[in-house]
Amino acid sequence: MKVAVLSFAHVHAATYLRLLSRMPGVDVLGSDPETDLAAPGEVRGRAVADQARVAYADTYDEAFAWGPDAVIVCSENARHRPLVERAAAHGVPVLCEKPLAATVEDGEAMVAACRAAGVRLAVAYPVRFSPAYAAVKAAVSAGDAGRVLTVSGANNGAMPTRARRWFAEPELSGGGALMDHTVHIADLLDDLFSEATPVEVYAQTNNLLYADEVAAETSGLVSVTYSNGAVATIDCSWSHPRSHHSWGGLELTVVGERATLEMDAFDQKVHGFSERRGTGTEVPFGADLDELMLRTFLYGAEEGAMTVADGEGGLRTLRVVEAGYASARSGVPVTLRRDRGDRAPQDRPAAETQ
C-alpha cells in the first residue's frame, strides 16, 4: 500500500511518517511544499522526511502522480479543504488531521466533495482508540453505569506555538485553545452517545494565560447539552506550564445513575525525575493510539473494534466548536440542529476503496 503524507505543518505529521515507515507492506511518501508559514526554528520540508527516512516529493503534483492508495492531510486547518478536495478528485481515501477544517463551511464542502466522488473521508481522532475509553464505552453500552447524567472532561496542554506558531493564528487554525482542544472530547461523546446529538452549547473563553505571547484565546470552558439529556463540560485550556513533564493529557469523568466512570487517556506512563535535566520525566508504555488509528484507517477495524471517525462525525464536532465561539462572543447559549447526517461511504477501510 502506498500512503502519502501531505504537509508537515501539524506536529503529528512526523509521528505518522515514522509509524507508517515501520508498517510491513506500506510505502511512504512525504510532501511539504507549503512552508511559507513556518516560523523561524520550525523544522519543515525535506528535513522532516529525512529524519523519518522516507521518500519525499517536492510538490503535491508529484505526490499524486506517485499514485497513492491513501493520503493523510496534516496541513494548517485552513488549508485542509483544498488538499481533501484534491484527494477526492483523484479518488483517493483521505485521513484529515483534526479539526476537520477551520470553518463549518469548509468542512461541509469537504464532506460533500468526498461523498460526490465516493471517496472515504476520515478524521484523526486517536483518543477514541484508548483502552481506557473502550472500558468506559463498554460500561455505558452494557447499562452498567445507567443513564448518563453528566460528563466532565479536560483536554489540557502546553502552548502549541512552541512547536508550530500557526496554532494560535485564527486565520490559519480557526481559533485558539477552543478550536484545538474541544474536539477530542466532543468526538468521544459523539461516539459514546450514539444517536444522541448536541443541542445547545455555552462557552466562556479568555486570554489570561500567555496574553503576552498570543492574541487568541488560551483558556476555555465549554458546556454542551445533548438530546439524551446529558450535560458535558469540556476544559480545553492551554494551561500546562513550560516546566510540565508532558505536553498535556485528556481526562473524562462520566456520571451515570448507577456508577461514576473515570478515565485518563494518556496515563500509561512511568513517572520520575531526571537529575540530569532537573525536571520531571516519563516513560510511556501500552497502546500507541496513533498507530491503532492509522492501522484501522488503512485496513479497517476488527469485528467489534473501534472505527476511525468519519467526515460527518468531524463535521458534528466542528459545529460544537463554532457554536462555542458564537456563545463566547454573545454570552448566551447557542442552539444546534439535532440531525446526525449520513455516514456512507465513510466507514470503509482504505484498502477496500481502491
CSV table of C-alpha atoms in Angstrom, one decimal:
chain,number,residue,atom,x,y,z
A,1,MET,CA,0.0,0.0,0.0
A,2,LYS,CA,1.3,3.5,-1.0
A,3,VAL,CA,0.5,6.2,1.6
A,4,ALA,CA,1.3,9.9,1.1
A,5,VAL,CA,1.5,12.4,4.0
A,6,LEU,CA,0.6,15.8,2.6
A,7,SER,CA,2.1,18.8,4.5
A,8,PHE,CA,4.1,18.6,7.7
A,9,ALA,CA,2.5,21.7,9.2
A,10,HIS,CA,0.9,19.7,12.0
A,11,VAL,CA,3.2,18.3,14.7
A,12,HIS,CA,1.7,14.8,14.2
A,13,ALA,CA,3.0,14.6,10.7
A,14,ALA,CA,6.4,13.4,11.8
A,15,THR,CA,4.9,10.8,14.0
A,16,TYR,CA,2.7,9.5,11.2
A,17,LEU,CA,5.7,9.2,8.9
A,18,ARG,CA,7.7,7.3,11.5
A,19,LEU,CA,4.8,4.9,12.3
A,20,LEU,CA,3.9,4.3,8.6
A,21,SER,CA,7.5,3.6,7.7
A,22,ARG,CA,7.6,0.7,10.2
A,23,MET,CA,4.5,-1.0,8.9
A,24,PRO,CA,5.2,-4.0,6.7
A,25,GLY,CA,3.9,-3.6,3.2
A,26,VAL,CA,3.5,0.1,3.4
A,27,ASP,CA,5.4,2.5,1.1
A,28,VAL,CA,5.5,6.1,2.4
A,29,LEU,CA,6.0,9.4,0.7
A,30,GLY,CA,6.0,12.8,2.3
A,31,SER,CA,5.4,16.2,0.7
A,32,ASP,CA,5.6,19.6,2.3
A,33,PRO,CA,6.0,22.3,-0.3
A,34,GLU,CA,4.0,25.0,1.6
A,35,THR,CA,6.5,26.0,4.2
A,36,ASP,CA,5.9,29.7,3.7
A,37,LEU,CA,4.1,29.9,7.1
A,38,ALA,CA,6.8,28.2,9.1
A,39,ALA,CA,8.2,30.3,11.9
A,40,PRO,CA,12.0,30.6,12.5
A,41,GLY,CA,13.3,27.4,14.1
A,42,GLU,CA,10.4,25.2,12.9
A,43,VAL,CA,11.7,22.1,11.1
A,44,ARG,CA,9.7,21.5,7.9
A,45,GLY,CA,10.0,20.1,4.4
A,46,ARG,CA,12.6,17.5,3.3
A,47,ALA,CA,14.4,17.6,6.6
A,48,VAL,CA,11.4,16.0,8.3
A,49,ALA,CA,11.2,13.3,5.7
A,50,ASP,CA,14.9,12.6,6.0
A,51,GLN,CA,14.6,12.3,9.8
A,52,ALA,CA,11.9,9.7,9.3
A,53,ARG,CA,13.9,8.0,6.5
A,54,VAL,CA,11.0,8.2,4.0
A,55,ALA,CA,10.8,9.3,0.4
A,56,TYR,CA,10.0,13.0,-0.4
A,57,ALA,CA,8.2,14.8,-3.2
A,58,ASP,CA,8.9,18.5,-3.8
A,59,THR,CA,5.3,19.2,-4.9
A,60,TYR,CA,1.8,17.8,-4.3
A,61,ASP,CA,1.6,17.2,-8.1
A,62,GLU,CA,4.4,14.7,-7.7
A,63,ALA,CA,2.8,13.1,-4.7
A,64,PHE,CA,-0.4,12.4,-6.5
A,65,ALA,CA,1.4,11.3,-9.7
A,66,TRP,CA,3.1,8.7,-7.4
A,67,GLY,CA,-0.4,7.0,-7.3
A,68,PRO,CA,-1.1,6.8,-3.5
A,69,ASP,CA,-3.7,4.4,-2.3
A,70,ALA,CA,-4.4,6.7,0.7
A,71,VAL,CA,-3.3,10.2,1.8
A,72,ILE,CA,-3.0,11.8,5.2
A,73,VAL,CA,-3.5,15.6,5.3
A,74,CYS,CA,-1.5,17.4,8.0
A,75,SER,CA,-1.6,21.0,6.8
A,76,GLU,CA,-2.8,24.1,8.7
A,77,ASN,CA,-6.5,23.8,9.5
A,78,ALA,CA,-7.4,26.5,6.9
A,79,ARG,CA,-5.5,24.5,4.2
A,80,HIS,CA,-7.3,21.2,4.8
A,81,ARG,CA,-10.0,21.8,2.3
A,82,PRO,CA,-8.0,22.1,-0.9
A,83,LEU,CA,-6.0,19.0,-0.2
A,84,VAL,CA,-9.0,16.9,0.8
A,85,GLU,CA,-10.9,18.1,-2.3
A,86,ARG,CA,-7.8,17.2,-4.4
A,87,ALA,CA,-7.7,13.7,-2.9
A,88,ALA,CA,-11.4,13.3,-3.7
A,89,ALA,CA,-10.8,14.4,-7.3
A,90,HIS,CA,-8.2,11.7,-7.6
A,91,GLY,CA,-10.4,9.1,-6.0
A,92,VAL,CA,-8.0,8.6,-3.0
A,93,PRO,CA,-9.2,7.9,0.5
A,94,VAL,CA,-8.1,10.6,2.9
A,95,LEU,CA,-7.4,10.8,6.7
A,96,CYS,CA,-7.5,14.5,7.7
A,97,GLU,CA,-6.0,15.9,10.8
A,98,LYS,CA,-8.3,17.3,13.4
A,99,PRO,CA,-10.3,19.5,13.5
A,100,LEU,CA,-11.8,18.7,10.1
A,101,ALA,CA,-11.5,22.4,9.0
A,102,ALA,CA,-11.1,25.9,10.2
A,103,THR,CA,-14.8,26.7,9.4
A,104,VAL,CA,-18.0,24.7,9.2
A,105,GLU,CA,-18.4,26.0,5.6
A,106,ASP,CA,-15.1,24.4,4.6
A,107,GLY,CA,-16.0,21.2,6.5
A,108,GLU,CA,-19.3,20.9,4.7
A,109,ALA,CA,-17.6,21.4,1.3
A,110,MET,CA,-15.1,18.7,2.1
A,111,VAL,CA,-17.7,16.1,3.2
A,112,ALA,CA,-19.8,16.9,0.1
A,113,ALA,CA,-16.8,16.6,-2.3
A,114,CYS,CA,-15.8,13.2,-0.8
A,115,ARG,CA,-19.4,12.0,-0.9
A,116,ALA,CA,-19.9,13.0,-4.5
A,117,ALA,CA,-16.7,11.3,-5.5
A,118,GLY,CA,-17.5,8.2,-3.5
A,119,VAL,CA,-14.2,8.7,-1.6
A,120,ARG,CA,-13.8,7.9,2.1
A,121,LEU,CA,-13.1,10.8,4.4
A,122,ALA,CA,-11.8,10.1,7.9
A,123,VAL,CA,-10.7,12.4,10.7
A,124,ALA,CA,-7.7,11.9,13.0
A,125,TYR,CA,-9.2,11.4,16.5
A,126,PRO,CA,-6.8,8.8,18.0
A,127,VAL,CA,-8.1,9.2,21.6
A,128,ARG,CA,-11.2,7.0,20.7
A,129,PHE,CA,-8.7,4.1,20.4
A,130,SER,CA,-7.6,4.4,24.1
A,131,PRO,CA,-8.2,1.2,26.1
A,132,ALA,CA,-9.4,3.5,28.9
A,133,TYR,CA,-12.2,4.9,26.7
A,134,ALA,CA,-13.0,1.4,25.5
A,135,ALA,CA,-13.7,0.4,29.1
A,136,VAL,CA,-15.9,3.5,29.6
A,137,LYS,CA,-17.8,2.8,26.5
A,138,ALA,CA,-18.4,-0.8,27.3
A,139,ALA,CA,-19.8,0.0,30.7
A,140,VAL,CA,-22.1,2.6,29.3
A,141,SER,CA,-23.2,0.3,26.4
A,142,ALA,CA,-23.9,-2.6,28.8
A,143,GLY,CA,-26.0,-0.3,31.0
A,144,ASP,CA,-23.7,-0.8,34.0
A,145,ALA,CA,-23.5,2.9,34.6
A,146,GLY,CA,-27.2,3.5,34.0
A,147,ARG,CA,-28.4,6.6,32.1
A,148,VAL,CA,-25.6,9.1,31.7
A,149,LEU,CA,-26.4,12.3,33.6
A,150,THR,CA,-23.2,14.4,33.3
A,151,VAL,CA,-19.7,14.3,31.8
A,152,SER,CA,-16.8,16.3,32.9
A,153,GLY,CA,-13.8,16.4,30.5
A,154,ALA,CA,-10.5,18.1,30.4
A,155,ASN,CA,-8.1,18.2,27.4
A,156,ASN,CA,-5.3,20.5,28.7
A,157,GLY,CA,-2.0,21.0,27.1
A,158,ALA,CA,1.1,23.2,26.7
A,159,MET,CA,1.2,26.2,24.4
A,160,PRO,CA,1.4,24.5,20.9
A,161,THR,CA,3.0,27.6,19.4
A,162,ARG,CA,6.3,26.5,20.8
A,163,ALA,CA,6.3,23.7,18.2
A,164,ARG,CA,4.1,25.4,15.5
A,165,ARG,CA,3.2,29.1,15.6
A,166,TRP,CA,0.1,28.8,13.4
A,167,PHE,CA,-1.9,27.0,16.1
A,168,ALA,CA,-2.7,30.4,17.7
A,169,GLU,CA,-3.2,32.3,14.4
A,170,PRO,CA,-7.0,32.2,13.8
A,171,GLU,CA,-6.7,32.8,10.1
A,172,LEU,CA,-4.8,29.5,9.8
A,173,SER,CA,-6.2,27.5,12.7
A,174,GLY,CA,-9.7,28.8,13.0
A,175,GLY,CA,-9.1,30.0,16.6
A,176,GLY,CA,-7.1,29.1,19.7
A,177,ALA,CA,-7.5,26.7,22.6
A,178,LEU,CA,-11.2,26.2,22.0
A,179,MET,CA,-10.6,25.1,18.4
A,180,ASP,CA,-7.6,22.9,19.3
A,181,HIS,CA,-8.8,21.1,22.4
A,182,THR,CA,-12.6,20.9,22.4
A,183,VAL,CA,-12.9,18.4,19.5
A,184,HIS,CA,-11.2,15.3,21.0
A,185,ILE,CA,-13.7,15.1,23.9
A,186,ALA,CA,-16.6,16.2,21.6
A,187,ASP,CA,-15.6,13.2,19.4
A,188,LEU,CA,-15.6,10.8,22.3
A,189,LEU,CA,-19.1,11.9,23.3
A,190,ASP,CA,-20.3,11.8,19.7
A,191,ASP,CA,-19.3,8.1,19.7
A,192,LEU,CA,-20.4,7.4,23.3
A,193,PHE,CA,-23.9,8.8,22.9
A,194,SER,CA,-24.5,7.0,19.6
A,195,GLU,CA,-27.8,8.5,18.3
A,196,ALA,CA,-27.8,11.5,20.7
A,197,THR,CA,-26.7,14.9,19.3
A,198,PRO,CA,-25.5,18.2,20.9
A,199,VAL,CA,-28.5,20.6,21.0
A,200,GLU,CA,-27.1,23.5,23.0
A,201,VAL,CA,-23.6,25.0,23.6
A,202,TYR,CA,-22.5,27.6,26.1
A,203,ALA,CA,-18.8,28.7,26.3
A,204,GLN,CA,-16.5,31.1,28.1
A,205,THR,CA,-13.0,31.9,26.9
A,206,ASN,CA,-10.2,34.2,27.9
A,207,ASN,CA,-6.6,35.1,27.1
A,208,LEU,CA,-5.3,35.4,30.7
A,209,LEU,CA,-2.8,32.6,30.1
A,210,TYR,CA,0.1,33.7,27.8
A,211,ALA,CA,-1.6,37.0,26.9
A,212,ASP,CA,1.9,38.4,26.3
A,213,GLU,CA,2.6,35.7,23.7
A,214,VAL,CA,-0.6,35.4,21.6
A,215,ALA,CA,-3.9,37.2,20.9
A,216,ALA,CA,-6.0,34.0,20.5
A,217,GLU,CA,-7.9,32.5,23.5
A,218,THR,CA,-5.7,30.3,25.6
A,219,SER,CA,-8.4,29.1,28.1
A,220,GLY,CA,-11.9,27.9,27.7
A,221,LEU,CA,-14.8,26.0,29.3
A,222,VAL,CA,-17.5,24.6,27.0
A,223,SER,CA,-20.8,23.2,28.2
A,224,VAL,CA,-22.7,21.0,25.8
A,225,THR,CA,-26.3,19.7,26.3
A,226,TYR,CA,-27.2,16.6,24.4
A,227,SER,CA,-30.6,15.4,23.1
A,228,ASN,CA,-30.5,12.5,25.6
A,229,GLY,CA,-30.5,15.0,28.5
A,230,ALA,CA,-26.8,14.6,29.4
A,231,VAL,CA,-24.7,17.7,30.0
A,232,ALA,CA,-21.0,17.8,29.4
A,233,THR,CA,-18.3,20.3,30.3
A,234,ILE,CA,-15.0,20.5,28.4
A,235,ASP,CA,-11.9,22.3,29.8
A,236,CYS,CA,-10.0,23.0,26.6
A,237,SER,CA,-7.2,25.3,28.0
A,238,TRP,CA,-3.6,25.5,27.1
A,239,SER,CA,-2.8,25.6,30.8
A,240,HIS,CA,0.3,23.4,31.2
A,241,PRO,CA,3.4,25.4,32.3
A,242,ARG,CA,6.7,25.3,30.5
A,243,SER,CA,8.1,23.2,33.3
A,244,HIS,CA,5.5,20.4,33.0
A,245,HIS,CA,6.9,17.0,32.1
A,246,SER,CA,4.4,16.3,29.3
A,247,TRP,CA,2.6,18.2,26.6
A,248,GLY,CA,-0.8,17.6,28.2
A,249,GLY,CA,-3.5,15.0,28.7
A,250,LEU,CA,-7.1,14.0,28.4
A,251,GLU,CA,-9.3,13.0,31.4
A,252,LEU,CA,-13.0,12.1,31.4
A,253,THR,CA,-15.5,11.5,34.2
A,254,VAL,CA,-18.9,10.1,33.2
A,255,VAL,CA,-21.6,10.2,35.9
A,256,GLY,CA,-24.4,7.8,35.5
A,257,GLU,CA,-27.4,6.8,37.5
A,258,ARG,CA,-25.7,3.7,38.8
A,259,ALA,CA,-21.9,4.4,38.6
A,260,THR,CA,-19.3,7.0,38.0
A,261,LEU,CA,-16.6,6.1,35.4
A,262,GLU,CA,-13.2,7.8,35.2
A,263,MET,CA,-10.6,7.6,32.5
A,264,ASP,CA,-7.2,9.1,31.7
A,265,ALA,CA,-6.3,8.5,28.1
A,266,PHE,CA,-2.6,9.2,28.4
A,267,ASP,CA,-1.5,8.0,31.8
A,268,GLN,CA,0.1,4.7,30.7
A,269,LYS,CA,3.4,6.0,31.8
A,270,VAL,CA,6.1,5.6,34.4
A,271,HIS,CA,6.7,9.0,36.0
A,272,GLY,CA,10.0,10.1,37.6
A,273,PHE,CA,12.5,12.9,38.0
A,274,SER,CA,15.6,13.4,35.8
A,275,GLU,CA,18.6,14.7,37.8
A,276,ARG,CA,20.4,15.4,34.6
A,277,ARG,CA,17.6,17.6,33.2
A,278,GLY,CA,16.4,18.8,36.6
A,279,THR,CA,12.8,18.2,35.5
A,280,GLY,CA,10.1,15.6,35.7
A,281,THR,CA,10.3,12.8,33.2
A,282,GLU,CA,8.1,10.0,32.0
A,283,VAL,CA,8.4,6.7,30.0
A,284,PRO,CA,5.2,5.7,28.2
A,285,PHE,CA,4.1,2.1,27.7
A,286,GLY,CA,0.9,0.4,26.5
A,287,ALA,CA,-1.1,1.1,23.3
A,288,ASP,CA,0.1,3.6,20.7
A,289,LEU,CA,-3.2,5.4,19.9
A,290,ASP,CA,-1.8,7.0,16.7
A,291,GLU,CA,-0.7,3.6,15.4
A,292,LEU,CA,-4.0,2.0,16.2
A,293,MET,CA,-5.8,4.8,14.3
A,294,LEU,CA,-3.5,4.5,11.3
A,295,ARG,CA,-3.9,0.8,11.0
A,296,THR,CA,-7.6,1.0,11.3
A,297,PHE,CA,-7.8,3.7,8.6
A,298,LEU,CA,-5.7,1.7,6.2
A,299,TYR,CA,-7.0,-1.9,6.9
A,300,GLY,CA,-10.3,-1.5,8.6
A,301,ALA,CA,-11.5,-2.3,12.1
A,302,GLU,CA,-11.6,-5.8,13.5
A,303,GLU,CA,-15.1,-7.0,14.4
A,304,GLY,CA,-16.5,-5.1,17.3
A,305,ALA,CA,-13.4,-2.8,17.5
A,306,MET,CA,-13.3,1.0,17.3
A,307,THR,CA,-13.7,2.6,13.8
A,308,VAL,CA,-12.0,5.8,12.7
A,309,ALA,CA,-14.1,8.9,12.9
A,310,ASP,CA,-15.8,9.7,9.6
A,311,GLY,CA,-16.2,13.1,7.9
A,312,GLU,CA,-19.8,13.6,9.2
A,313,GLY,CA,-18.5,13.0,12.8
A,314,GLY,CA,-15.8,15.5,12.2
A,315,LEU,CA,-18.3,18.0,11.0
A,316,ARG,CA,-20.5,17.5,14.1
A,317,THR,CA,-17.6,18.2,16.4
A,318,LEU,CA,-16.7,21.3,14.3
A,319,ARG,CA,-20.3,22.6,14.7
A,320,VAL,CA,-19.9,22.3,18.5
A,321,VAL,CA,-16.7,24.5,18.2
A,322,GLU,CA,-18.4,27.0,16.0
A,323,ALA,CA,-21.3,27.3,18.5
A,324,GLY,CA,-18.8,27.6,21.3
A,325,TYR,CA,-17.2,30.6,19.7
A,326,ALA,CA,-20.6,32.2,19.0
A,327,SER,CA,-21.6,31.7,22.6
A,328,ALA,CA,-18.4,33.1,23.9
A,329,ARG,CA,-18.9,36.2,21.8
A,330,SER,CA,-22.6,36.7,22.7
A,331,GLY,CA,-22.5,35.5,26.3
A,332,VAL,CA,-25.6,33.3,25.8
A,333,PRO,CA,-26.2,29.6,24.9
A,334,VAL,CA,-26.3,28.7,21.2
A,335,THR,CA,-28.8,26.1,19.8
A,336,LEU,CA,-27.7,23.4,17.4
A,337,ARG,CA,-29.8,21.3,15.0
A,338,ARG,CA,-30.4,17.7,16.0
A,339,ASP,CA,-29.7,15.5,13.0
A,340,ARG,CA,-26.6,13.3,12.8
A,341,GLY,CA,-26.3,13.2,8.9
A,342,ASP,CA,-25.4,10.4,6.6
A,343,ARG,CA,-22.5,8.0,7.1
A,344,ALA,CA,-21.7,6.4,3.7
A,345,PRO,CA,-19.2,5.8,2.2
A,346,GLN,CA,-17.1,6.9,5.2
A,347,ASP,CA,-16.8,3.6,7.1
A,348,ARG,CA,-14.8,1.5,4.6
A,349,PRO,CA,-11.0,0.9,5.1
A,350,ALA,CA,-8.6,2.5,2.6
A,351,ALA,CA,-7.6,-1.0,1.4
A,352,GLU,CA,-11.2,-1.7,0.2
A,353,THR,CA,-11.8,1.6,-1.6
A,354,GLN,CA,-9.2,1.0,-4.3
